[in-house]
mmCIF file of C-alpha atoms in Angstrom:
data_model
loop_
_atom_site.group_PDB
_atom_site.id
_atom_site.type_symbol
_atom_site.label_atom_id
_atom_site.label_comp_id
_atom_site.label_asym_id
_atom_site.label_seq_id
_atom_site.Cartn_x
_atom_site.Cartn_y
_atom_site.Cartn_z
ATOM 1 C CA MET B 1 2.449 -1.849 -0.336
ATOM 2 C CA SER B 2 3.767 1.060 1.368
ATOM 3 C CA GLU B 3 7.290 3.175 -0.804
ATOM 4 C CA PHE B 4 9.810 4.177 0.992
ATOM 5 C CA LYS B 5 11.108 6.827 -1.522
ATOM 6 C CA SER B 6 14.993 9.137 -2.402
ATOM 7 C CA VAL B 7 17.194 7.947 0.802
ATOM 8 C CA GLU B 8 20.401 9.700 -1.173
ATOM 9 C CA LYS B 9 22.747 7.486 0.987
ATOM 10 C CA LEU B 10 23.155 4.559 3.766
ATOM 11 C CA ASP B 11 25.921 3.546 5.285
ATOM 12 C CA GLY B 12 27.797 6.392 3.669
ATOM 13 C CA HIS B 13 28.105 4.511 0.078
ATOM 14 C CA GLN B 14 25.320 2.857 -0.924
ATOM 15 C CA LEU B 15 22.504 4.836 -2.430
ATOM 16 C CA PHE B 16 18.959 3.709 -3.005
ATOM 17 C CA GLU B 17 17.223 6.415 -5.028
ATOM 18 C CA GLU B 18 13.904 4.053 -4.448
ATOM 19 C CA LEU B 19 13.207 1.512 -2.211
ATOM 20 C CA ILE B 20 9.810 -0.446 -2.128
ATOM 21 C CA LEU B 21 9.214 -2.091 1.210
ATOM 22 C CA LEU B 22 6.105 -3.933 2.263
ATOM 23 C CA PRO B 23 3.838 -1.886 4.741
ATOM 24 C CA CYS B 24 4.047 -3.167 9.133
ATOM 25 C CA ASP B 25 1.174 -4.841 8.277
ATOM 26 C CA HIS B 26 2.368 -7.008 6.894
ATOM 27 C CA TYR B 27 4.678 -7.637 9.711
ATOM 28 C CA GLU B 28 3.120 -7.490 12.681
ATOM 29 C CA TYR B 29 0.695 -10.146 10.343
ATOM 30 C CA GLU B 30 3.742 -12.212 10.652
ATOM 31 C CA PHE B 31 4.309 -12.366 14.183
ATOM 32 C CA LYS B 32 1.387 -12.620 15.162
ATOM 33 C CA GLN B 33 0.591 -16.076 12.820
ATOM 34 C CA CYS B 34 4.137 -16.910 14.114
ATOM 35 C CA SER B 35 2.991 -16.810 18.131
ATOM 36 C CA THR B 36 -0.207 -18.376 17.491
ATOM 37 C CA ILE B 37 -0.801 -22.518 18.266
ATOM 38 C CA ARG B 38 -0.990 -23.008 14.873
ATOM 39 C CA GLY B 39 2.598 -20.982 13.869
ATOM 40 C CA LYS B 40 4.071 -22.675 17.018
ATOM 41 C CA PHE B 41 2.977 -25.974 15.890
ATOM 42 C CA LEU B 42 4.018 -26.010 12.207
ATOM 43 C CA GLN B 43 7.589 -24.146 13.352
ATOM 44 C CA TYR B 44 7.943 -27.742 15.501
ATOM 45 C CA PHE B 45 6.976 -29.836 12.401
ATOM 46 C CA ARG B 46 9.462 -27.958 10.818
ATOM 47 C CA GLY B 47 12.223 -28.656 14.016
ATOM 48 C CA GLU B 48 12.278 -24.942 13.959
ATOM 49 C CA LYS B 49 13.207 -23.269 17.955
ATOM 50 C CA PRO B 50 9.833 -21.711 18.175
ATOM 51 C CA ASP B 51 10.854 -18.495 20.057
ATOM 52 C CA HIS B 52 13.391 -17.618 18.284
ATOM 53 C CA GLU B 53 11.188 -17.231 14.468
ATOM 54 C CA CYS B 54 8.311 -15.336 16.766
ATOM 55 C CA LYS B 55 11.498 -12.868 18.649
ATOM 56 C CA PHE B 56 13.316 -12.266 14.444
ATOM 57 C CA TYR B 57 9.491 -11.174 13.165
ATOM 58 C CA GLN B 58 8.724 -9.315 15.802
ATOM 59 C CA ASP B 59 12.145 -7.267 15.141
ATOM 60 C CA LEU B 60 11.563 -6.848 11.365
ATOM 61 C CA PHE B 61 8.361 -5.378 12.753
ATOM 62 C CA VAL B 62 10.343 -2.908 15.522
ATOM 63 C CA ASP B 63 12.287 -1.666 12.492
ATOM 64 C CA CYS B 64 9.810 -1.216 10.319
ATOM 65 C CA LEU B 65 7.576 1.251 12.678
ATOM 66 C CA LYS B 66 11.342 3.068 13.319
ATOM 67 C CA TYR B 67 11.757 3.650 9.701
ATOM 68 C CA GLN B 68 8.221 5.080 9.675
ATOM 69 C CA ARG B 69 8.577 6.867 12.619
ATOM 70 C CA ASP B 70 11.911 8.662 11.933
ATOM 71 C CA PRO B 71 13.655 7.380 8.470
ATOM 72 C CA SER B 72 16.276 9.778 9.586
ATOM 73 C CA ARG B 73 17.753 8.566 11.967
ATOM 74 C CA ASN B 74 16.619 4.790 11.757
ATOM 75 C CA LEU B 75 18.191 3.922 8.389
ATOM 76 C CA ASN B 76 19.895 0.749 10.034
ATOM 77 C CA SER B 77 16.528 -0.146 10.275
ATOM 78 C CA LEU B 78 15.672 0.449 6.847
ATOM 79 C CA ILE B 79 19.088 -1.493 5.859
ATOM 80 C CA ARG B 80 17.989 -4.397 8.074
ATOM 81 C CA LEU B 81 14.219 -4.237 6.209
ATOM 82 C CA LYS B 82 16.147 -4.368 2.852
ATOM 83 C CA ASP B 83 17.696 -7.383 3.897
ATOM 84 C CA TYR B 84 15.406 -9.701 4.148
ATOM 85 C CA GLU B 85 13.223 -8.581 1.088
ATOM 86 C CA ASN B 86 16.777 -9.312 -0.480
ATOM 87 C CA GLU B 87 17.133 -13.242 1.293
ATOM 88 C CA LEU B 88 13.165 -13.641 0.342
ATOM 89 C CA VAL B 89 13.880 -12.311 -3.091
ATOM 90 C CA LYS B 90 17.029 -14.972 -3.033
ATOM 91 C CA ARG B 91 15.182 -18.100 -1.285
ATOM 92 C CA ARG B 92 12.577 -18.039 -4.007
ATOM 93 C CA ASN B 93 14.607 -17.602 -7.100
ATOM 94 C CA ASP B 94 17.097 -20.890 -5.714
ATOM 95 C CA CYS B 95 13.943 -22.232 -5.228
ATOM 96 C CA LYS B 96 12.733 -21.580 -9.096
ATOM 97 C CA ALA B 97 16.117 -22.763 -10.067
ATOM 98 C CA LYS B 98 15.940 -25.844 -8.229
ATOM 99 C CA ASN B 99 13.267 -27.059 -9.507
ATOM 100 C CA ASP B 100 13.789 -30.009 -12.023
ATOM 101 C CA VAL B 101 10.737 -31.152 -11.749
ATOM 102 C CA TRP B 102 9.247 -29.192 -15.265
ATOM 103 C CA LYS B 103 11.465 -28.783 -18.513
ATOM 104 C CA LEU B 104 10.284 -25.563 -19.218
ATOM 105 C CA ARG B 105 9.361 -25.208 -22.999
ATOM 106 C CA LYS B 106 11.541 -22.557 -25.490
ATOM 107 C CA GLU B 107 8.069 -23.301 -28.259
ATOM 108 C CA PRO B 108 4.907 -24.367 -27.929
ATOM 109 C CA PRO B 109 5.072 -28.441 -28.969
ATOM 110 C CA SER B 110 4.225 -29.397 -32.537
ATOM 111 C CA ASP B 111 1.377 -30.230 -32.337
ATOM 112 C CA TRP B 112 0.141 -28.151 -29.843
ATOM 113 C CA ASN B 113 -3.499 -27.623 -32.139
ATOM 114 C CA ALA B 114 -4.012 -31.266 -33.442
ATOM 115 C CA PRO B 115 -7.715 -32.915 -33.014
ATOM 116 C CA LEU B 116 -7.949 -34.385 -29.155
ATOM 117 C CA PRO B 117 -8.326 -38.232 -29.785
ATOM 118 C CA ASP B 118 -11.284 -40.086 -30.057
ATOM 119 C CA TRP B 119 -12.014 -41.177 -26.233
ATOM 120 C CA ALA B 120 -11.320 -37.844 -25.387
ATOM 121 C CA GLU B 121 -13.630 -36.852 -27.466
ATOM 122 C CA ASP B 122 -16.513 -38.072 -25.988
ATOM 123 C CA ASN B 123 -15.203 -37.488 -22.593
ATOM 124 C CA LEU B 124 -15.832 -33.754 -23.352
ATOM 125 C CA ARG B 125 -19.376 -34.946 -25.120
ATOM 126 C CA ASP B 126 -20.701 -35.879 -21.222
ATOM 127 C CA SER B 127 -19.298 -33.381 -18.925
ATOM 128 C CA TYR B 128 -21.467 -30.682 -18.023
ATOM 129 C CA TRP B 129 -19.327 -27.830 -19.902
ATOM 130 C CA PHE B 130 -19.931 -29.018 -22.933
ATOM 131 C CA LYS B 131 -23.974 -29.351 -22.892
ATOM 132 C CA SER B 132 -23.786 -26.300 -21.070
ATOM 133 C CA ARG B 133 -22.432 -24.317 -24.298
ATOM 134 C CA ASN B 134 -24.336 -26.626 -26.675
ATOM 135 C CA LYS B 135 -27.234 -24.939 -27.646
ATOM 136 C CA LYS B 136 -29.961 -28.467 -28.114
ATOM 137 C CA SER B 137 -28.616 -29.694 -24.122
ATOM 138 C CA GLN B 138 -29.272 -25.405 -23.194
ATOM 139 C CA SER B 139 -33.727 -25.660 -24.807
ATOM 140 C CA PHE B 140 -33.912 -29.248 -22.928
ATOM 141 C CA PHE B 141 -32.882 -27.640 -19.853
ATOM 142 C CA LEU B 142 -34.843 -25.079 -19.848
ATOM 143 C CA ASN B 143 -37.950 -27.252 -21.052
ATOM 144 C CA PHE B 144 -37.872 -29.501 -18.951
ATOM 145 C CA PHE B 145 -36.905 -26.684 -15.714
ATOM 146 C CA LEU B 146 -39.479 -24.874 -16.915
#
């Protein structure tokens, strides 16, 4: 990650002591992926407008380059990049919060270290993993192949 450190004041009132943003190569990669045939197909499949999305990623890439070249003049570019990154984090957190498939535990189950049932032990004995860990089977394989 590239780091943009100690920007004193943005927009007259907001203070960022340290900003950690993705390198410009990442935004360039997103733009190139968007503009490929595969990217266009994925956009069509998702019901998005193909040209709009690529323009968005191109603008992010240009903003990153502008800010890298002259940070003091291009604080608006930095604000747009940071807003984009914050929006991505917000979307990821919203998806995690809406996920009701898995119930999170506060502690492990009471029988987490109970012995396996007989059918599971039988399946384990027939597995390659168990045979590779068993000394008898290792010596059998060594004698067989040597």
